[in-house]
Short mmCIF file of C-alpha atoms in Angstrom, two decimals:
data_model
loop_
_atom_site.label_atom_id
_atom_site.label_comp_id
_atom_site.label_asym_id
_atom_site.label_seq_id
_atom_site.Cartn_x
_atom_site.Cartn_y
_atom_site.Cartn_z
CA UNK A 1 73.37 14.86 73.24
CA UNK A 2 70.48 12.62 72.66
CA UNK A 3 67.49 14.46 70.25
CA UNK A 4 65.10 14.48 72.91
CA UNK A 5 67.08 16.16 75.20
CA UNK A 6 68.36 19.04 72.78
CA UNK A 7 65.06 19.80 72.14
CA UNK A 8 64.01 19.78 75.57
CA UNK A 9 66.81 22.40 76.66
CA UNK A 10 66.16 24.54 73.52
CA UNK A 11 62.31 24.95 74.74
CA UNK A 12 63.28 25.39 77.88
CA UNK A 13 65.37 28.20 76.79
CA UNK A 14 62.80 29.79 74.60
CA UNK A 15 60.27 29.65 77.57
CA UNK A 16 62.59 31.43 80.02
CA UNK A 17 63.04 33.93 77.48
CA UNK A 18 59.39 34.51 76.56
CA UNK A 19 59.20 34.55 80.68
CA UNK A 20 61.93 37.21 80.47
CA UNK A 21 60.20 39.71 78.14
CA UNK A 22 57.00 39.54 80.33
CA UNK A 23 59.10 41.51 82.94
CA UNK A 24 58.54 45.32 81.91
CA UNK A 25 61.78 47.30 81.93
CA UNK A 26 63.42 44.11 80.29
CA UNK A 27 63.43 45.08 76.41
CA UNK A 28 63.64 48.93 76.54
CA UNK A 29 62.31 50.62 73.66
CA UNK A 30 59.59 47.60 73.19
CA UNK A 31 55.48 47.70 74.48
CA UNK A 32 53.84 45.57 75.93
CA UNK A 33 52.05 44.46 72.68
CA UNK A 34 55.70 44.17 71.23
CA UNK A 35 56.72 42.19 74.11
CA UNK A 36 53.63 39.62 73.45
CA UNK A 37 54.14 39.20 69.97
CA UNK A 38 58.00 38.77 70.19
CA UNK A 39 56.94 35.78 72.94
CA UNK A 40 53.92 34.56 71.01
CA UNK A 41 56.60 34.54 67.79
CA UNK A 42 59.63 32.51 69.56
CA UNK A 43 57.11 30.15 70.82
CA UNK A 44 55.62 29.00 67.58
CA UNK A 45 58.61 29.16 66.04
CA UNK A 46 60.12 26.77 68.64
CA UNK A 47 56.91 24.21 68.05
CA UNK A 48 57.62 23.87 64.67
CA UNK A 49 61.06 23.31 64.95
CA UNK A 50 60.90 21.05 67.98
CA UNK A 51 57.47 19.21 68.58
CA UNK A 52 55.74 16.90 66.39
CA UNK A 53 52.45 19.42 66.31
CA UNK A 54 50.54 20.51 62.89
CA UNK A 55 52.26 23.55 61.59
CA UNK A 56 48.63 24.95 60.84
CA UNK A 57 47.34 24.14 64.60
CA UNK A 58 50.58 26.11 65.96
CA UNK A 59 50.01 28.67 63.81
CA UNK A 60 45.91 29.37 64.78
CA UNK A 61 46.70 28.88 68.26
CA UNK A 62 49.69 31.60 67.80
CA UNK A 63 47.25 33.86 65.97
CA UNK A 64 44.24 32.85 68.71
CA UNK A 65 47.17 34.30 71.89
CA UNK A 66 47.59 37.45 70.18
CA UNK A 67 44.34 37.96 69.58
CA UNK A 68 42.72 37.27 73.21
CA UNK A 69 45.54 39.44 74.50
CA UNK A 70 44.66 42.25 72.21
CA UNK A 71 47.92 42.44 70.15
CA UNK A 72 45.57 42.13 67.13
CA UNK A 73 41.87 41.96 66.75
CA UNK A 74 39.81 39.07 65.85
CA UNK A 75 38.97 41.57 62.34
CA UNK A 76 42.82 41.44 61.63
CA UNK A 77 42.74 37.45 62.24
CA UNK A 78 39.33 36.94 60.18
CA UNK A 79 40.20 38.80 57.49
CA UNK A 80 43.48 37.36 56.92
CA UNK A 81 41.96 34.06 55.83
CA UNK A 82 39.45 36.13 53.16
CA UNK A 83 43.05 37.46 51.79
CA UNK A 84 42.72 37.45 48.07
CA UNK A 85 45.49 35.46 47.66
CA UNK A 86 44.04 32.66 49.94
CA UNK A 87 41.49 32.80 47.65
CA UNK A 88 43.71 32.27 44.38
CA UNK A 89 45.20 29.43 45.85
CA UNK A 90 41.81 27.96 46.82
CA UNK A 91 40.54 27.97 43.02
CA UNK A 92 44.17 27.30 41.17
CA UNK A 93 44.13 24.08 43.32
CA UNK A 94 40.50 23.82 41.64
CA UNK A 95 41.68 24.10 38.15
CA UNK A 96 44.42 21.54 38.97
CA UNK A 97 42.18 18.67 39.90
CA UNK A 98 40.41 19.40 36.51
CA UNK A 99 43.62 19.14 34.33
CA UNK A 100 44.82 16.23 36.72
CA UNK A 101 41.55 14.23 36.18
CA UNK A 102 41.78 14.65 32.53
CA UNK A 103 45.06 13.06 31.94
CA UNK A 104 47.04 16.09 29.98
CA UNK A 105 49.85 15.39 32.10
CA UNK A 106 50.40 12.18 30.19
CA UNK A 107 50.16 13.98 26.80
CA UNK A 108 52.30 16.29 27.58
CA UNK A 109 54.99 13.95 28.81
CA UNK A 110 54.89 11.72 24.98
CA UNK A 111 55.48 15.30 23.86
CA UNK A 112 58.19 16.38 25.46
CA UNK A 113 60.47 13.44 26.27
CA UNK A 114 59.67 11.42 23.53
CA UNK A 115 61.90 13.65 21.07
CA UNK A 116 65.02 13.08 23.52
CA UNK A 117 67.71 10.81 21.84
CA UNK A 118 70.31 11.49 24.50
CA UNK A 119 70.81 11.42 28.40
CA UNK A 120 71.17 15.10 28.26
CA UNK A 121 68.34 15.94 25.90
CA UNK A 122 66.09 13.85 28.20
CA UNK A 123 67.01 15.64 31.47
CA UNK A 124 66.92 18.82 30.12
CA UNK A 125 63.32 18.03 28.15
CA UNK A 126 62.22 16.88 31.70
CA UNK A 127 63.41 19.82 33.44
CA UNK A 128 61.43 22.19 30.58
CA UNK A 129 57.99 20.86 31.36
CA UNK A 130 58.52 20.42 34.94
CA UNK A 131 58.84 24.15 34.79
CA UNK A 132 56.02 24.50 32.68
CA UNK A 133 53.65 22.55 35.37
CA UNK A 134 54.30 25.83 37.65
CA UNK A 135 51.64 27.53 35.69
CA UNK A 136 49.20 24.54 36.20
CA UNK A 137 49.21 23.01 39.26
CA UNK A 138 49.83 25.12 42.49
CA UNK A 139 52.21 23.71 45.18
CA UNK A 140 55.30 21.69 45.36
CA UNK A 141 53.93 18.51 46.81
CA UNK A 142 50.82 18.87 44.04
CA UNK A 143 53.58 18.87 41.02
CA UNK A 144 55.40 16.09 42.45
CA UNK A 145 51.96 14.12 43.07
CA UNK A 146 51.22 14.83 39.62
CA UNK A 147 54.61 13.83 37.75
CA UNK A 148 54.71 10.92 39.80
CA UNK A 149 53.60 8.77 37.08
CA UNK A 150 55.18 10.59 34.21
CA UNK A 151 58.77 9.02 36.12
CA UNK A 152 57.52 5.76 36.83
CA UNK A 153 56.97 5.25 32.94
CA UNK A 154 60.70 6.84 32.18
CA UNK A 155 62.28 4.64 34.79
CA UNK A 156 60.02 1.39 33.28
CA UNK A 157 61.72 2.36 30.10
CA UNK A 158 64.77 2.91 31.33
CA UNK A 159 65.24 -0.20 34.15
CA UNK A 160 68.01 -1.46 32.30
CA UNK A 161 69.87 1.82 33.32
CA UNK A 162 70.16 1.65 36.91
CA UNK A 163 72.04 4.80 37.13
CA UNK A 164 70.00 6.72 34.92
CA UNK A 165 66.73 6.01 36.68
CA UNK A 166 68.16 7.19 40.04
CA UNK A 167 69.03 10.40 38.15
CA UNK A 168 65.73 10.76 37.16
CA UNK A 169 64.48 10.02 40.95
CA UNK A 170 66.50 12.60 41.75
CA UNK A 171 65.92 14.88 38.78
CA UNK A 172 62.25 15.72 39.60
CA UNK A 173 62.18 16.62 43.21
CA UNK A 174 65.37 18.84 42.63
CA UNK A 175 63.56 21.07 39.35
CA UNK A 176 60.15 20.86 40.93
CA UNK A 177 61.51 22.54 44.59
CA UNK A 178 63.96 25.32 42.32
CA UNK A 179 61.22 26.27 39.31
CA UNK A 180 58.48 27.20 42.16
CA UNK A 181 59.80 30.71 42.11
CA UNK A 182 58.54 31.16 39.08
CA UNK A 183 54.53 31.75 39.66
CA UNK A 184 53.01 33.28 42.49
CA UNK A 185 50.84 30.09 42.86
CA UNK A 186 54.04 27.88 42.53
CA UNK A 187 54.12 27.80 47.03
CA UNK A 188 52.16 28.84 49.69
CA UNK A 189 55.35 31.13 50.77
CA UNK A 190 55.31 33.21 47.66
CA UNK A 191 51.54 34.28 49.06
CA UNK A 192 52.86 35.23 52.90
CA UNK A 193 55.47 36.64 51.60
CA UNK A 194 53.43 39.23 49.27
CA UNK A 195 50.85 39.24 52.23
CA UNK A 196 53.87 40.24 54.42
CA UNK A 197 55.07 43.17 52.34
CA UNK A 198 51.76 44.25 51.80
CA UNK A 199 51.51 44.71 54.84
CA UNK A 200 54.62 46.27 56.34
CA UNK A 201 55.47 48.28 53.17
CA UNK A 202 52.19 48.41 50.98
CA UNK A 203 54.31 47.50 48.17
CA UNK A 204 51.80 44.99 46.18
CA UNK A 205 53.47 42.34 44.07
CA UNK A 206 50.92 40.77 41.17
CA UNK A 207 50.71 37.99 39.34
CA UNK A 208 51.92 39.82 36.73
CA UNK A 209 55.13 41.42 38.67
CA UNK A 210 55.79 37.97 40.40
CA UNK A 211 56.27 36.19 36.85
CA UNK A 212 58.37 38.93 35.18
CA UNK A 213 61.10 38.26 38.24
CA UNK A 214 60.46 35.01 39.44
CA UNK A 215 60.24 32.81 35.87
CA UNK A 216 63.93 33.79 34.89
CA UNK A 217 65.27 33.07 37.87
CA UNK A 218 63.37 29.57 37.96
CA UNK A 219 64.90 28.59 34.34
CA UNK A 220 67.83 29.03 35.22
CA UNK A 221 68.31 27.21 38.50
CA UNK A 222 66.54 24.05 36.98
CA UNK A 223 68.27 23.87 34.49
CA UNK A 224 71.24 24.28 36.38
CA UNK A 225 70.91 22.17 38.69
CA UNK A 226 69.62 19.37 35.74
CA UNK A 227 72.76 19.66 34.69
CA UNK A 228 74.55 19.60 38.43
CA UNK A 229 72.65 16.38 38.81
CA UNK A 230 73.14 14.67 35.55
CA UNK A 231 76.54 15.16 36.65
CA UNK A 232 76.53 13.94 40.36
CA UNK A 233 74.79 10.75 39.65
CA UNK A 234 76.17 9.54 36.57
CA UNK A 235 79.20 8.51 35.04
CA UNK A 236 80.45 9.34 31.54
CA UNK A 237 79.90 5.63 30.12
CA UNK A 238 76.14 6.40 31.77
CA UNK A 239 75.26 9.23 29.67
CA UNK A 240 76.81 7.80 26.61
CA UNK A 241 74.29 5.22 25.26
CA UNK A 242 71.05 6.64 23.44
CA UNK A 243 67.79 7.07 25.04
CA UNK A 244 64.18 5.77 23.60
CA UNK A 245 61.22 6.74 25.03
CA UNK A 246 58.13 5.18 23.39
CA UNK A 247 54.09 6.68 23.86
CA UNK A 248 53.14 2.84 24.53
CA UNK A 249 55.82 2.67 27.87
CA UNK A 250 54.37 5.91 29.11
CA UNK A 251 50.73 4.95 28.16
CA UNK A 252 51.14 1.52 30.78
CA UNK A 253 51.33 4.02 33.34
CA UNK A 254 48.48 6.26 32.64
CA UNK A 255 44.65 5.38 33.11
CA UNK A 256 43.88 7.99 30.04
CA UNK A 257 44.76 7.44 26.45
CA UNK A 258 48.43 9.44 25.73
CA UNK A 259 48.15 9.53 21.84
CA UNK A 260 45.45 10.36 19.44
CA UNK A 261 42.42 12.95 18.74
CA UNK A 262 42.12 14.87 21.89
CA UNK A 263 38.71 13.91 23.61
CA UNK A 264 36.03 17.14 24.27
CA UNK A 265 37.36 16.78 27.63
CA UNK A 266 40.75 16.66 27.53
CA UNK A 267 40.44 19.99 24.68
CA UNK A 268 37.57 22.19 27.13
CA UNK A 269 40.35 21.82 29.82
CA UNK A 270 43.20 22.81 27.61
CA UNK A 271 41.59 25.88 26.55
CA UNK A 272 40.41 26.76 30.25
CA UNK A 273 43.89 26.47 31.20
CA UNK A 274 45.30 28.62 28.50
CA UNK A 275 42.57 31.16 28.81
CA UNK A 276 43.30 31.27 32.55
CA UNK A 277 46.70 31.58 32.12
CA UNK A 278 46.82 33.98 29.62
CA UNK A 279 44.65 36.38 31.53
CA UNK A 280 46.37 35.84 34.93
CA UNK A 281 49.83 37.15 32.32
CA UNK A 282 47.61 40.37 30.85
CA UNK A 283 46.52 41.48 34.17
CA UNK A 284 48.21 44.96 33.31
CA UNK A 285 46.00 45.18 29.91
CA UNK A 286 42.27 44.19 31.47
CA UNK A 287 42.81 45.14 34.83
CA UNK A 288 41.10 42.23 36.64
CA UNK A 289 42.34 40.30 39.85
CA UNK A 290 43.84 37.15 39.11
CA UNK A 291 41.93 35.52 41.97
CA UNK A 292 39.21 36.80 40.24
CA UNK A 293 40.32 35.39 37.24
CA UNK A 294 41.19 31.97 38.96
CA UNK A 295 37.59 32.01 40.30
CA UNK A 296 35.87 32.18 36.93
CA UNK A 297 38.23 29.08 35.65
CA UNK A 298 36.99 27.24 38.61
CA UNK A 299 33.71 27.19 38.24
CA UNK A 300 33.93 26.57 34.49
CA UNK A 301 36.04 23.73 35.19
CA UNK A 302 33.49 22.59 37.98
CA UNK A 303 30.17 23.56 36.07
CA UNK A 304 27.99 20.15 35.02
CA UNK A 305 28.01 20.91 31.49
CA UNK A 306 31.84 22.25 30.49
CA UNK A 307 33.78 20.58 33.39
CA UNK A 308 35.87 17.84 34.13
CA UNK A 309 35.53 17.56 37.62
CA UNK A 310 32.74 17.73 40.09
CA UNK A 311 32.82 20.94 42.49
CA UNK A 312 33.01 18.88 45.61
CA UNK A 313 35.64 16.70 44.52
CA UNK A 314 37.77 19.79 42.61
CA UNK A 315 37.31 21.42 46.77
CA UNK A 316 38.40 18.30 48.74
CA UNK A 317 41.99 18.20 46.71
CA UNK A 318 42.83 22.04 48.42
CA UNK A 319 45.26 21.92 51.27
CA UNK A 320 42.59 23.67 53.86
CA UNK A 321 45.48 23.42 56.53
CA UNK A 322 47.87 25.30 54.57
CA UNK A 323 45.56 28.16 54.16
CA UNK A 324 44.45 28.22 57.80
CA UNK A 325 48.59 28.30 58.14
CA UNK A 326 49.05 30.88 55.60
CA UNK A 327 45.83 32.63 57.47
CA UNK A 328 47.29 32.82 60.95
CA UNK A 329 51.04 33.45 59.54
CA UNK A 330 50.08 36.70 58.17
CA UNK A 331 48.16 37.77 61.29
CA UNK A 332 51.36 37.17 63.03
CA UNK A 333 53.15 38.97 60.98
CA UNK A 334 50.74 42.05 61.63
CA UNK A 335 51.64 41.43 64.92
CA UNK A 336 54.61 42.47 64.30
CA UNK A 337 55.24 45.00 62.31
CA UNK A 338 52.35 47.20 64.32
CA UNK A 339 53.58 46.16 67.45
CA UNK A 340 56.87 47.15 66.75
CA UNK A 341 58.45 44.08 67.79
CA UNK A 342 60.11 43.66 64.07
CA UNK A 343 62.05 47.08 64.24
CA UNK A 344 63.31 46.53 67.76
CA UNK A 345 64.31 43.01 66.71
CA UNK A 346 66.31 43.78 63.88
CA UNK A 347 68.08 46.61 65.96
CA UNK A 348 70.13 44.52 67.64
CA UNK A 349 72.00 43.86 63.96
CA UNK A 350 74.58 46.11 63.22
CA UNK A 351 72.75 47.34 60.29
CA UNK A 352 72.84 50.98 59.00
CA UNK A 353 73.45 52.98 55.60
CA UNK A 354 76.91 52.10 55.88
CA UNK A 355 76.07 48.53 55.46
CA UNK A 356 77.00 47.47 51.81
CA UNK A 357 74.00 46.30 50.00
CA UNK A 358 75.55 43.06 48.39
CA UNK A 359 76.68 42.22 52.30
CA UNK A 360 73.08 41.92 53.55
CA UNK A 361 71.70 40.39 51.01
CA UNK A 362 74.27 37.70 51.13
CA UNK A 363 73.49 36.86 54.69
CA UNK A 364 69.92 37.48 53.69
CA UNK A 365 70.29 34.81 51.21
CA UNK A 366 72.94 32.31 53.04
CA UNK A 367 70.76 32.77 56.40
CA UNK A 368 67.14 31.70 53.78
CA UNK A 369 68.94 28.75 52.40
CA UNK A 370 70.46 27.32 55.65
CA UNK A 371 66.90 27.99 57.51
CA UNK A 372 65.68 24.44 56.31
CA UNK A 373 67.39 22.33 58.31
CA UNK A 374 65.90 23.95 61.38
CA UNK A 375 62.40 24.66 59.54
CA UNK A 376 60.81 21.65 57.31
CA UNK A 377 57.98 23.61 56.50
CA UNK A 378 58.99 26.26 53.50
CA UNK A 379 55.65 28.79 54.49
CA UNK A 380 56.84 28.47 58.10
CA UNK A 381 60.28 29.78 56.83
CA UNK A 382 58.83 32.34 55.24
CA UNK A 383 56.42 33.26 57.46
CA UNK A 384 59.47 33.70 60.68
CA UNK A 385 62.12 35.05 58.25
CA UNK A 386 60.25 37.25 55.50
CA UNK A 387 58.88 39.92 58.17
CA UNK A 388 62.50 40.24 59.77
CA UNK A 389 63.92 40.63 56.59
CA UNK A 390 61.39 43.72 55.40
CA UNK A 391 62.18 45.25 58.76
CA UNK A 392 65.85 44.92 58.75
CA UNK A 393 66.00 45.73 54.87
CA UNK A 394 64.29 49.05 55.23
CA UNK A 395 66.51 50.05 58.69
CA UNK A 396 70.22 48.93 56.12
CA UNK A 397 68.60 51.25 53.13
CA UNK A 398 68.02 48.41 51.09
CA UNK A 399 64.52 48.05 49.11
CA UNK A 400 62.61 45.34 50.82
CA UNK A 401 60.65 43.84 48.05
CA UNK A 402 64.55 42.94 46.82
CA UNK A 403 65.39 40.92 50.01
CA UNK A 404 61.76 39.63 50.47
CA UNK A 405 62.10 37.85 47.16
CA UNK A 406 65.51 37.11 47.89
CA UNK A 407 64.94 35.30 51.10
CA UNK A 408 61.67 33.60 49.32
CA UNK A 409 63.65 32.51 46.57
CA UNK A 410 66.45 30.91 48.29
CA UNK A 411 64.25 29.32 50.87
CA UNK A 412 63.57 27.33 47.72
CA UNK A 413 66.47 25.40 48.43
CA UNK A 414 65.31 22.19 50.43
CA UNK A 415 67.29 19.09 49.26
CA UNK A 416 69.69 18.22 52.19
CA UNK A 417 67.44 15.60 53.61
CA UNK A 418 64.94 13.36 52.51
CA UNK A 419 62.45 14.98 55.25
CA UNK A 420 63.43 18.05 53.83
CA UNK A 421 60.61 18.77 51.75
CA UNK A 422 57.82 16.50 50.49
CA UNK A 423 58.29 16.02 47.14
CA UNK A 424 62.16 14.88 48.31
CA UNK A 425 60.43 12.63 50.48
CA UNK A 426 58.17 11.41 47.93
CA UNK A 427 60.77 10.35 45.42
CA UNK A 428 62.87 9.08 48.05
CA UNK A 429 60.75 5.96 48.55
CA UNK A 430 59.07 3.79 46.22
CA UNK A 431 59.10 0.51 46.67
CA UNK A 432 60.14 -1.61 42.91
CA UNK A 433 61.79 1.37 41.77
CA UNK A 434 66.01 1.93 41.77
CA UNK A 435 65.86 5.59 43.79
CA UNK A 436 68.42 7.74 45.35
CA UNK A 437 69.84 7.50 49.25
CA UNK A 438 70.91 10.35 51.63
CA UNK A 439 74.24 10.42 50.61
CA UNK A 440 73.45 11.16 47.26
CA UNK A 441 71.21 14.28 48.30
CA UNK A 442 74.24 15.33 50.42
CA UNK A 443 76.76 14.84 47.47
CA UNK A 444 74.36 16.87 45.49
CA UNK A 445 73.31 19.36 48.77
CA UNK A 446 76.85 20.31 48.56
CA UNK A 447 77.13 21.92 45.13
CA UNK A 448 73.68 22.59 44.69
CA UNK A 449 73.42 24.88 48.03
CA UNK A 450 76.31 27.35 47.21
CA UNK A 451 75.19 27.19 43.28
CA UNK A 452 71.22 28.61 44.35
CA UNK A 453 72.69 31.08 47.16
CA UNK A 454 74.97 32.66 44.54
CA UNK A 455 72.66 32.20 42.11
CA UNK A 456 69.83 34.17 43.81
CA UNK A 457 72.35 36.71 45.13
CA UNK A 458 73.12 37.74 41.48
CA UNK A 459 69.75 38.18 40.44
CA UNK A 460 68.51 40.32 43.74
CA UNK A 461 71.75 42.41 42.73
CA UNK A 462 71.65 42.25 38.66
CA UNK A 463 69.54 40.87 36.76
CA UNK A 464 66.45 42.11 39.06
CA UNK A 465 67.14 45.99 39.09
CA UNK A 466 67.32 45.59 35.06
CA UNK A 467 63.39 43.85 35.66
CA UNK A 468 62.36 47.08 37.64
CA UNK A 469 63.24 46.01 41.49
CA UNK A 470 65.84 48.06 42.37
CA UNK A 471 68.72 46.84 44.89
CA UNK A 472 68.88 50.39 47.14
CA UNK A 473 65.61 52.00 48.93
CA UNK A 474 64.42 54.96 47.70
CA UNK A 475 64.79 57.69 50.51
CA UNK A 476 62.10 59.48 49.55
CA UNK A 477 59.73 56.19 49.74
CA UNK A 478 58.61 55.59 53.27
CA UNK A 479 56.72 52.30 53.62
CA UNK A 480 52.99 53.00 54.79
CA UNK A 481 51.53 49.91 56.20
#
């Protein structure tokens, strides 16, 4: 069946059943409110599966129906977008541009990789600071943006090495998607999905919290999957000869110098991002809001006498339609949980106490991983599955800020396609540069999918509960939105 046509019947089918809970009597058990924002929910959803349309301009005019129908007021739409988190994205995007414009990225690469004397010590030196750019530049298609040039100096270096440079090519998208779990700030889903539980549970994950679970888990799976696809792209012979990276071969790809005395600027931004940092990772100790703290850093790093970047230019590198997305995501997922549509959703799964706890977390965690090759966009993931999840976690006994992060975590997953996510794209085509093809992201989609899945699965169920997040529901805990 031609594309056009399967999505034409699979809108078709989602508007006769949005037509079908309009007729009272239909859903028993549901309101009318629930009825609108089950409708208003399978609509948008279908959009950004099947049209071409903005994620962010589906989203608004999702959040926009349930307001002028009174599902929600236009307060509970408003305020989403003045959501502290929002706001913490807005100025860690801020700080970025600063340590972007500076150069440290370049710096830090000469540091890192040029110790590696082997194919392995190379990939697994990559993978280490790839993590470590979690903590400084917000968003997956940001990091990629901004180690761009740190692989185009490797695979100069390395053109000889065919093989090896498509490793690489492959290399950075892979650890740059899987190490996002580590920071709250590392994707715009980590922030609906502590919006979401907020929300339905009033459980409040911090910065703090979010780090303590997610940075483990994000180690782990890079390095992991480093390894998974040093193996998948290479041969033995491949990984045999010694590696050389020289300061000079990354310095022809970097507009700022890579070696010697740090300039004022380069060491005020170095120091801002520290301090920031190390405040946002003492929250306990000082008790101040890491937006808060991530506002301060921005207009230091903005301010005409200790910045590096001009406030106007620092504001035009945030993603304004993913907040606006993020914005109108959590609205609908107000929608949902007071309208009751959630619980009655999740009632049609056999779910109860009976249900073993390792059993719906699986499917939590098989259903998050799949969910990409339906869903491109990971915050739209989130933002459809996360609320479902905290619904149908509380009704099978199981604590929802486990399968939240669960489902969050293995959303992460994203490498089937080159369309997949962007930084897959991005890497996928450069023009001069040896690069990988589809096949090779399905050769490595196909050990790297069940490797996350069970990955995540024993970290929700082990290593988690040891980190304070246990696996069961307490009984005597009743979420209180």
């Amino acid at each position: 069946m031609p594309l056009l046509l399967r999505q034409t019947v699979g809108l078709c089918a989602v508007l006769g059943l949005c037509a079908l809970l309009a007729v009272p009597g239909v859903a028993p058990g549901l309101s009318a409110d629930g009825r609108l924002s089950l409708a208003v929910f399978a609509l948008a959803t279908a959009a950004w599966i099947a049209t071409p349309a903005d994620d962010a301009y589906i989203a608004l005019g999702a959040g926009l129906a349930l307001t002028v129908t009174g599902v929600i007021s236009s307060e509970t739409l408003f305020a989403t977008l003045g959501d502290e988190t929002v706001w913490l994205l807005i100025c860690a995007f801020v700080l970025a541009a600063a340590v972007t414009r500076t150069g440290l990225a370049g710096r830090a690469a000469v540091f890192l990789v040029g110790g590696a004397r082997t194919v392995r010590q190379l990939t697994h030196l990559t993978t280490a600071g790839l993590v470590v750019t979690a903590f400084a530049v917000p968003a997956t298609s940001g990091r990629a943006a901004l180690a761009l040039p740190v692989f185009l100096a490797l695979a100069a270096a390395l053109r000889e090495r065919r093989r090896l440079v498509v490793m690489l090519a492959l290399l950075f998208p892979t650890v740059i998607l899987l190490s996002a779990v580590a920071t709250l700030i590392g994707a715009g889903a980590h922030l609906i999905t502590v919006g979401v539980l907020w929300e339905q549970t009033g459980d409040q994950l911090s910065f703090v919290q979010w780090l303590v679970l997610g940075l483990p888990l994000a180690v782990v799976s890079s390095h992991l999957a480093a390894e998974l696809v040093l193996l998948t792209t290479t041969r033995r012979a491949d990984r045999k000869g010694p590696v050389t990276i020289t300061a000079a071969q990354i310095q022809e790809h970097s507009e700022t110098a890579v070696e010697g005395p740090f300039t004022p600027a380069e060491s005020r931004c170095l120091l801002l991002l520290a301090t920031v940092v190390l405040l946002w990772c003492s929250e306990p100790l000082h008790g101040v809001s890491p937006a808060v703290v991530a506002l301060i850093g921005a207009l230091v790093a903005t301010s005409p006498a200790l910045g590096t970047v001009r406030f106007k230019d620092g504001l035009k590198t945030v993603p304004w339609p993913l907040l606006l997305f993020m914005a109108a995501t959590m609205a609908m997922g107000v929608a949902l949980s007071d309208s009751g549509a959630a619980d009655w959703l999740v009632g049609w799964i056999p779910l109860g106490a009976s249900t073993p706890p390792w059993l719906f977390l699986a499917g939590v965690v098989v259903v998050s991983t799949a969910a990409h090759l339906a869903l491109q966009s990971r915050s739209a993931r989130s933002s459809g599955l996360v609320p479902l999840v905290v619904a149908a976690a509380i009704g099978a006994g199981v604590n929802p800020v486990a399968a939240a992060l669960a489902s969050t975590a293995a959303a992460g997953f994203c490498h089937t396609l080159p369309s997949s996510a962007k930084p897959v794209a991005l890497f996928a085509d450069m023009p001069g540069t040896p690069t990988y093809t589809p096949r090779d992201l399905l050769r490595l989609s196909a050990f790297l999918a069940p490797l996350t899945a069970a990955l995540v699965l024993a970290f929700a169920l082990v290593v988690w509960p040891l980190l304070g997040v246990p696996v069961l529901l307490d009984p005597n805990e009743r979420p209180q939105p």
